[in-house]
mmCIF file of C-alpha atoms in Angstrom:
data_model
loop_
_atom_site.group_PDB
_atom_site.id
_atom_site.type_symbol
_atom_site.label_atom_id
_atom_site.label_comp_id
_atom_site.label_asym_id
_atom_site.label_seq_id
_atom_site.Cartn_x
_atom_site.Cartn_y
_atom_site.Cartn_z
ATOM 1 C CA UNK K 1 1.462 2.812 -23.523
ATOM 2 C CA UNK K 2 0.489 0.925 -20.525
ATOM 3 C CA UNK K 3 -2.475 -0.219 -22.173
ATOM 4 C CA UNK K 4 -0.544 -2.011 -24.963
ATOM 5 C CA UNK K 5 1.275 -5.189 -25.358
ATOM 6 C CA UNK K 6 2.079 -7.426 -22.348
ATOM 7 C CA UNK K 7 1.666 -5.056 -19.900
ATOM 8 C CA UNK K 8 -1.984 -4.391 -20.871
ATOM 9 C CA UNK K 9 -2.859 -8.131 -20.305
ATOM 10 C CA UNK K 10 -1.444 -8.180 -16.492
ATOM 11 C CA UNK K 11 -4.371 -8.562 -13.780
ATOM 12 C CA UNK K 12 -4.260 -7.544 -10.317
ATOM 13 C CA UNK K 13 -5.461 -8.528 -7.041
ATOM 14 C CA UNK K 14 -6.412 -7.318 -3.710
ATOM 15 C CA UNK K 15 -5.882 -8.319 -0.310
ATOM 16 C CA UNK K 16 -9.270 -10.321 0.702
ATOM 17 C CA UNK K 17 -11.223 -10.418 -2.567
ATOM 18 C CA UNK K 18 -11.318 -13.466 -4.171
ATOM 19 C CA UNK K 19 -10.462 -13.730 -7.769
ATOM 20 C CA UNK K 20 -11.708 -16.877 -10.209
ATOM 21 C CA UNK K 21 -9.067 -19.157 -12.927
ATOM 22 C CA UNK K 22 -11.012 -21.052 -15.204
ATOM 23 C CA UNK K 23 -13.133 -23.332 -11.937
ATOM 24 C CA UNK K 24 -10.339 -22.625 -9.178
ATOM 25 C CA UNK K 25 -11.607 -19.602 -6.774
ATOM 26 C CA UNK K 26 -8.120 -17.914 -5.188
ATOM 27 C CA UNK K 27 -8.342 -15.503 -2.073
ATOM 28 C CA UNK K 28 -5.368 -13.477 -1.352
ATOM 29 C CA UNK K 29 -4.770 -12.455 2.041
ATOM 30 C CA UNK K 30 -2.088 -9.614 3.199
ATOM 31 C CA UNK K 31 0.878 -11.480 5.315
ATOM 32 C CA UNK K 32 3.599 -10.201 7.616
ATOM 33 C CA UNK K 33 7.173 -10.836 5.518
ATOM 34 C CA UNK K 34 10.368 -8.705 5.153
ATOM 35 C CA UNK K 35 8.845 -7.805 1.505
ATOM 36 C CA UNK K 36 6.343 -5.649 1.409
ATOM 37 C CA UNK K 37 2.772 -6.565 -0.004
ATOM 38 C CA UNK K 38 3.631 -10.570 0.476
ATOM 39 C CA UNK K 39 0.109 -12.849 0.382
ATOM 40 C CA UNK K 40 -0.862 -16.019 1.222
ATOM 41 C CA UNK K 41 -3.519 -18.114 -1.412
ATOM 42 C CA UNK K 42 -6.428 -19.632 0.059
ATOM 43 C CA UNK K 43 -7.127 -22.043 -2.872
ATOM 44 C CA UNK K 44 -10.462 -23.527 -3.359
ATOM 45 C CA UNK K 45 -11.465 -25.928 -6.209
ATOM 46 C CA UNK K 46 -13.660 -29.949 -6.189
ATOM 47 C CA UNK K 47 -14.421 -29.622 -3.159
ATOM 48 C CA UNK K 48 -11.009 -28.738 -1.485
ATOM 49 C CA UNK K 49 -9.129 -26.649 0.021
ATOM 50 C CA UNK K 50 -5.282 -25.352 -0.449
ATOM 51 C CA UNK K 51 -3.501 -23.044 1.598
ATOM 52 C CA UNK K 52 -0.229 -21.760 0.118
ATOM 53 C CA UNK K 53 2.006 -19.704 2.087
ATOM 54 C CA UNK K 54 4.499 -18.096 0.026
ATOM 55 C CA UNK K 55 6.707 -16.078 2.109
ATOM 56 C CA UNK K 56 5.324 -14.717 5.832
ATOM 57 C CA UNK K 57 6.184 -14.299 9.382
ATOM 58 C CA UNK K 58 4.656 -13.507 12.804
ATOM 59 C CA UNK K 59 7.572 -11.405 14.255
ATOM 60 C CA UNK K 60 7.396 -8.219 12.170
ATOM 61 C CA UNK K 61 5.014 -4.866 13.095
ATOM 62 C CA UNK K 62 2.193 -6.544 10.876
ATOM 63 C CA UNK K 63 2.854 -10.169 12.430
ATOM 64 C CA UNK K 64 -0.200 -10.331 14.768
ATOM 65 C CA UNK K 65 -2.542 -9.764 11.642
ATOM 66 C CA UNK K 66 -1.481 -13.892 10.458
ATOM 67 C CA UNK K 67 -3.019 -15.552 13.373
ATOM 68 C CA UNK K 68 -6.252 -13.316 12.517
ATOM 69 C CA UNK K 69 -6.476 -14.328 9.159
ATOM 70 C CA UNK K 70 -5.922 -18.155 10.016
ATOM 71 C CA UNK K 71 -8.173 -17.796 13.049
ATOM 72 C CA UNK K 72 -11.100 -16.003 10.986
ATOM 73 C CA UNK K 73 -10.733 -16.066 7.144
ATOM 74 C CA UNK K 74 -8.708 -19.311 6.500
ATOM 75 C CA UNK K 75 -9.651 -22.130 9.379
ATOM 76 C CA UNK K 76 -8.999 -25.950 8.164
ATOM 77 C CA UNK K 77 -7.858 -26.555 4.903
ATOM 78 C CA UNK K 78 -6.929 -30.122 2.956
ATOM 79 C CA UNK K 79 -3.546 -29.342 2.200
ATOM 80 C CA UNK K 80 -0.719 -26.754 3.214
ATOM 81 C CA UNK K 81 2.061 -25.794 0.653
ATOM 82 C CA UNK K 82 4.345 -23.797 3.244
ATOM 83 C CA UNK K 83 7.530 -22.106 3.719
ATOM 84 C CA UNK K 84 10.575 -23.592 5.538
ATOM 85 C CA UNK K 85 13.339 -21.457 5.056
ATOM 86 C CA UNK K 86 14.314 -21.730 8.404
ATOM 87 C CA UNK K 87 14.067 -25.408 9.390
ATOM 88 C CA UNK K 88 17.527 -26.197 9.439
ATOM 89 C CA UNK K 89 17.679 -23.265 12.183
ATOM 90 C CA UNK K 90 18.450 -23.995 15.826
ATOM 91 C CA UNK K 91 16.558 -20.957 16.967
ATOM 92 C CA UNK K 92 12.951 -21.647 17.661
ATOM 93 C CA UNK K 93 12.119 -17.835 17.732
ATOM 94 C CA UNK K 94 13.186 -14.812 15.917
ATOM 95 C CA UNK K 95 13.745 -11.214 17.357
ATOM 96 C CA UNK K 96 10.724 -9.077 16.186
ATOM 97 C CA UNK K 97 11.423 -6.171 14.766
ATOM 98 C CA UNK K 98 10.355 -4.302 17.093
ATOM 99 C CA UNK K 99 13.662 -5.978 19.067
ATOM 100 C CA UNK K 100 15.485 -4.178 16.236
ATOM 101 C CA UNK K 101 13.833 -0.885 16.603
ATOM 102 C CA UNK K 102 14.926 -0.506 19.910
ATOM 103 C CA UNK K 103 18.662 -2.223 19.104
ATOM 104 C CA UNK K 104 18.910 0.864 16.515
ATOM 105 C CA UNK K 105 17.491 3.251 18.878
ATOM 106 C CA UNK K 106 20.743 2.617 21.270
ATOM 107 C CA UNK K 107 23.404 1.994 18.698
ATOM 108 C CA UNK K 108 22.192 5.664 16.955
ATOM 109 C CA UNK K 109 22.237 7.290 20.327
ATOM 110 C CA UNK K 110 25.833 5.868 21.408
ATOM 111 C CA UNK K 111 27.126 6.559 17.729
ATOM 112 C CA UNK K 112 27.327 9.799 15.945
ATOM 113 C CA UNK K 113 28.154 8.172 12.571
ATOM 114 C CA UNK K 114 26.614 4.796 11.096
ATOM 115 C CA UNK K 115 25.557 3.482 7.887
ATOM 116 C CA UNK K 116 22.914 0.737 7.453
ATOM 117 C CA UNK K 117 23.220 -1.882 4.865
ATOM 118 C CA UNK K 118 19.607 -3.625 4.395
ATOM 119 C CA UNK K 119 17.613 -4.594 1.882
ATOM 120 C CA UNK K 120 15.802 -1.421 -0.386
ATOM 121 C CA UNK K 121 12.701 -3.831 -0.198
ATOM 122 C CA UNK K 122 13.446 -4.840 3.754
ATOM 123 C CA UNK K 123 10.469 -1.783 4.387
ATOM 124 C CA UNK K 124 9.878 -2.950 8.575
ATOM 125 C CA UNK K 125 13.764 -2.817 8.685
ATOM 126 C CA UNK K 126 13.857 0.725 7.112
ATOM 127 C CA UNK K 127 10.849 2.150 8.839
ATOM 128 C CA UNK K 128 12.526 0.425 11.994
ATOM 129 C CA UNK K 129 15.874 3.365 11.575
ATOM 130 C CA UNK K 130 13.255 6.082 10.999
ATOM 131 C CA UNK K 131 11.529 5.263 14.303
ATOM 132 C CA UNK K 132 14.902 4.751 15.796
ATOM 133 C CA UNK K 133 16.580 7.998 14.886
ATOM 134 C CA UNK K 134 17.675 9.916 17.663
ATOM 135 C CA UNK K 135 16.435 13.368 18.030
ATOM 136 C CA UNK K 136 18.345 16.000 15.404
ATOM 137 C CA UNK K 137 20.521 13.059 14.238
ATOM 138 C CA UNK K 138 20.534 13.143 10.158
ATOM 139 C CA UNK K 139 18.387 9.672 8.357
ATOM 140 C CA UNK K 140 20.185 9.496 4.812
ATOM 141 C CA UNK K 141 19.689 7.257 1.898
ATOM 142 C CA UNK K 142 20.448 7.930 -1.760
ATOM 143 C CA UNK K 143 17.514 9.081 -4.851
ATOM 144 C CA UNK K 144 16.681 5.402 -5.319
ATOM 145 C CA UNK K 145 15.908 4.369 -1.777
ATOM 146 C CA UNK K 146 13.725 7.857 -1.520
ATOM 147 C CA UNK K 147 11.627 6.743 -4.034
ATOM 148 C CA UNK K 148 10.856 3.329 -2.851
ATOM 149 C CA UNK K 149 10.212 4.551 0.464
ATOM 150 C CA UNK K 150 8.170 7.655 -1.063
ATOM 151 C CA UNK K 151 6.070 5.351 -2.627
ATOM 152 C CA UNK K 152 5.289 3.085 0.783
ATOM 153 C CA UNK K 153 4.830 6.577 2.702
ATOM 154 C CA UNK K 154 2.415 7.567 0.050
ATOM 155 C CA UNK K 155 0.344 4.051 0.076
ATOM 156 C CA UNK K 156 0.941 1.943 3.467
ATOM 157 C CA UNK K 157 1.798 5.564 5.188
ATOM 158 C CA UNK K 158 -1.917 6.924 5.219
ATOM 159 C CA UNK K 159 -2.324 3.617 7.060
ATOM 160 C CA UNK K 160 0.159 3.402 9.477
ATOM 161 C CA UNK K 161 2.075 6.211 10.978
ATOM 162 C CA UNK K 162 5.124 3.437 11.218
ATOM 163 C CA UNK K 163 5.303 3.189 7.059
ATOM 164 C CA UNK K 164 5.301 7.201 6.867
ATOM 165 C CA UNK K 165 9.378 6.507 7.420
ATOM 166 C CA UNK K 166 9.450 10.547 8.338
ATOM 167 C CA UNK K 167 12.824 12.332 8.929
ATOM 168 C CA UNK K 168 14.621 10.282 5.637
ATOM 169 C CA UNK K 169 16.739 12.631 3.320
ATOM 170 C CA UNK K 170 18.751 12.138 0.239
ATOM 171 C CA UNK K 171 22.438 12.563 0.414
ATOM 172 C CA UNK K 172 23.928 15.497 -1.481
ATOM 173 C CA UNK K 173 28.267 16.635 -0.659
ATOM 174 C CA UNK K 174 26.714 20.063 0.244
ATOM 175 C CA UNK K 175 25.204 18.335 3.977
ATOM 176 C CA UNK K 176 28.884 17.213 4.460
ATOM 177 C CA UNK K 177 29.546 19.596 7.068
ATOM 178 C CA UNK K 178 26.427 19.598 8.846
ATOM 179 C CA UNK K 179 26.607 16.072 8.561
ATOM 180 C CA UNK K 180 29.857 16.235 10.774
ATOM 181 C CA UNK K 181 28.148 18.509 13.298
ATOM 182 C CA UNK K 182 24.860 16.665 14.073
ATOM 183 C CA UNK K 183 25.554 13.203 12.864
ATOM 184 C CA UNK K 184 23.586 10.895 11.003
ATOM 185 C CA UNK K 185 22.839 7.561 9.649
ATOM 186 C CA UNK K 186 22.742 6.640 6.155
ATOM 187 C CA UNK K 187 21.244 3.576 4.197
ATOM 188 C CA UNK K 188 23.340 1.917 1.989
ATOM 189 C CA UNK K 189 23.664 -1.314 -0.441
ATOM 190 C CA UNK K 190 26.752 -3.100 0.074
ATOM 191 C CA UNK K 191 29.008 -3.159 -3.253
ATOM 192 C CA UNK K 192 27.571 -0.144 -4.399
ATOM 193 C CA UNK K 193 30.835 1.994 -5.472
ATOM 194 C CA UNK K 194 29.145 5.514 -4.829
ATOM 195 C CA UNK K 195 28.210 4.533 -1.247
ATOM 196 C CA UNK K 196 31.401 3.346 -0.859
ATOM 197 C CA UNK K 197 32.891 6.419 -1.486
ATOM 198 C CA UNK K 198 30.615 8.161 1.112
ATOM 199 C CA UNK K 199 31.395 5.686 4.306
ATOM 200 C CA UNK K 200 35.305 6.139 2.868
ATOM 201 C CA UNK K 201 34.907 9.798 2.843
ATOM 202 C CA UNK K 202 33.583 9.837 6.946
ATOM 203 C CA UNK K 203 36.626 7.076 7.880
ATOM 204 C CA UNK K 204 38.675 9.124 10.040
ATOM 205 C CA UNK K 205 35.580 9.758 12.206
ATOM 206 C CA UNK K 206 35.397 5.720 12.997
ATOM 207 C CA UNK K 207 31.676 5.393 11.550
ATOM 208 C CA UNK K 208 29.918 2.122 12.553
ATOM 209 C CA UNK K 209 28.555 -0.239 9.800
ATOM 210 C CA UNK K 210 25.434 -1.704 11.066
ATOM 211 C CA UNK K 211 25.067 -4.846 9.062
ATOM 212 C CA UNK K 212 21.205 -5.799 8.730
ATOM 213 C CA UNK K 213 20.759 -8.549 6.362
ATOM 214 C CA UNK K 214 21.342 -12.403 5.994
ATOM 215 C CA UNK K 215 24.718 -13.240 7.375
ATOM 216 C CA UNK K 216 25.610 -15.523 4.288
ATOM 217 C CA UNK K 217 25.991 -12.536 2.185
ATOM 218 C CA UNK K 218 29.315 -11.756 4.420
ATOM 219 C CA UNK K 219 31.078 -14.612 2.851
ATOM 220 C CA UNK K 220 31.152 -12.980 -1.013
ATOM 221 C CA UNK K 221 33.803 -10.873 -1.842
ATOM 222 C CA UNK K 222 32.133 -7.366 -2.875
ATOM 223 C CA UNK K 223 30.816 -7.496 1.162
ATOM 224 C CA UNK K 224 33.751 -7.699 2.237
ATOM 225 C CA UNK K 225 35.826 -5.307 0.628
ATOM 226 C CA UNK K 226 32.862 -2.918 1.062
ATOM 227 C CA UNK K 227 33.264 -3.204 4.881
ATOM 228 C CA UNK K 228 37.110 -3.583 5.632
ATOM 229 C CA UNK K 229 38.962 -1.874 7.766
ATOM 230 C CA UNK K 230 35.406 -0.571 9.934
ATOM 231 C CA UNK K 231 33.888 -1.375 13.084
ATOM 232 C CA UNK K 232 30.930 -3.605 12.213
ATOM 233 C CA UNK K 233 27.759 -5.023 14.379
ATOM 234 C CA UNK K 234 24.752 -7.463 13.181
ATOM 235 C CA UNK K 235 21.472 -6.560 13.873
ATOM 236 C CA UNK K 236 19.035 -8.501 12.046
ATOM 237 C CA UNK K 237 15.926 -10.756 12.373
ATOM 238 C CA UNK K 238 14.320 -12.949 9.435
ATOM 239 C CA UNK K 239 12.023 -12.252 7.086
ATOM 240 C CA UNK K 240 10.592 -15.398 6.939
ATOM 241 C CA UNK K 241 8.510 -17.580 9.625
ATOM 242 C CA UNK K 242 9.932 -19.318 12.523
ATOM 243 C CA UNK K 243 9.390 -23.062 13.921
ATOM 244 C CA UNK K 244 6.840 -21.460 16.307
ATOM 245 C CA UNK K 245 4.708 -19.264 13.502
ATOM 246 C CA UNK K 246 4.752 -22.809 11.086
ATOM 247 C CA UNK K 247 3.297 -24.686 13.954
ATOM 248 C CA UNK K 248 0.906 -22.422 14.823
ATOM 249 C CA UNK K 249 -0.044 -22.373 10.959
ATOM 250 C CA UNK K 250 -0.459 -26.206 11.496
ATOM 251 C CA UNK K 251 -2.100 -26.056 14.395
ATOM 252 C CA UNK K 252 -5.022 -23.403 13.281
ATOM 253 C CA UNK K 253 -5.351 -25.089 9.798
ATOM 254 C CA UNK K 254 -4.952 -29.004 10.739
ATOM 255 C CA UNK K 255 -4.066 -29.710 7.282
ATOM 256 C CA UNK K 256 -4.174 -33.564 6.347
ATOM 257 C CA UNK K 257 -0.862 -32.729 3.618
ATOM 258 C CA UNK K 258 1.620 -30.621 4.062
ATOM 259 C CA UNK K 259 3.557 -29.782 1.571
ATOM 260 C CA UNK K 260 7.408 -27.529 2.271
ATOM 261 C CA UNK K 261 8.723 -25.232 0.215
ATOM 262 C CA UNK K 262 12.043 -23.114 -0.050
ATOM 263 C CA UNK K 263 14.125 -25.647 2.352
ATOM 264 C CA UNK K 264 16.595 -27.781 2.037
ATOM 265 C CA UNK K 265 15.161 -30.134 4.736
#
């Protein structure tokens, strides 16, 4: 059972209640990242204080809630252990999702047949489509995807009407023809052989792959032999903060170390 073994000695935390290891007091607080549930550690222990990042970012629907928590809960701190996954990129600010949301909206509306390839834990990208869909245009994904979205609808959707992710389906061959008729949209995992047969099985109607996920997964084989031979577009923004949301960190915490993490700069 649960109870039993490993799983019985896991602990748990919750966003804004502190939590104590041996004489080090940790206070989790809910971030904006392409992950769902991501924290930052406020880290308190002799007399100082450590902020540690993890993985966050100020351009997604929950982005404006960072600058709260820095501004309110977090303030200066000693040190900074922070994420720099994009350093070593030119572009100074990302496109917010909400940028995507309305990218989505148009390339829906202008064509009848699409799939999606994201993330199954990329939940702003995902309830992005669902706000996109176009009116009586068909949101598919397979039994997988339905229950990791089920779950967010059931949790983060009685808090948000955005994480409800209403109008998503599962695919079955008996919506094939209404499929046809109405259109539709339908997320799915590149190199996964059973999608593959889907988008193959809708080719001579020209469907569009919308590609929504870090361009360096293009270069590896089982991407690109999932998408040959169809029209593709990229429409994707970063999980992960920009140069503008680190220096704002810096700015609101005036840490005297800093510390990066996840670059290669």
């Amino acid at each position: 059972t649960f109870n039993d073994g490993f799983l019985g000695n896991i602990l748990t935390f919750s966003g804004g209640n502190t939590f104590q290891i041996g004489d080090i007091m940790i206070t989790p607080f809910s971030v904006d990242h392409s992950a769902y549930d991501a924290y930052m550690f406020l880290i308190e222990a002799d007399g100082k204080r450590v902020l540690h990042t993890g993985d966050f970012r100020t351009h997604g629907f929950r982005g404006k809630g960072v600058k709260k928590v820095l501004e309110k809960l977090v303030k200066h701190v000693d040190g900074v252990i922070c994420e720099g996954t994009t350093l070593n990129r030119t572009a100074s600010h990302m496109l917010t999702e909400n940028d995507i949301k309305l990218e989505l909206n148009k390339l829906l509306t202008e064509n009848k047949y699409s799939f999606l390839i994201c993330s199954s834990t990329n939940i702003d990208r995902i309830a992005a489509v669902c706000a996109a869909r176009p009116k009586g245009r068909y949101l598919l994904c397979d039994d997988y995807q339905k229950s990791v979205v089920d779950y967010i609808s059931s949790t983060a959707g009685l808090k948000s009407d955005l994480y409800k992710c209403e109008g998503l389906c599962t695919y079955g061959a008996n919506l094939d023809e209404r499929l046809r008729k109405q259109g539709f949209c339908m997320l799915v995992r590149a190199g996964n052989p059973t999608h593959k047969r889907i988008i193959d099985k809708f080719k001579d109607y020209d469907p569009l792959i919308i590609y929504s996920m870090w361009k360096g997964y293009l270069e590896e084989e089982r991407v690109k032999a999932f998408i040959e031979g169809y029209r593709k577009v990229d429409v994707h923004t970063s999980g992960h903060a920009d140069l503008g949301a680190i220096k704002m960190l810096m700015e609101m915490t005036t840490p005297d170390i800093i510390i990066p993490i996840h670059t290669d700069v």
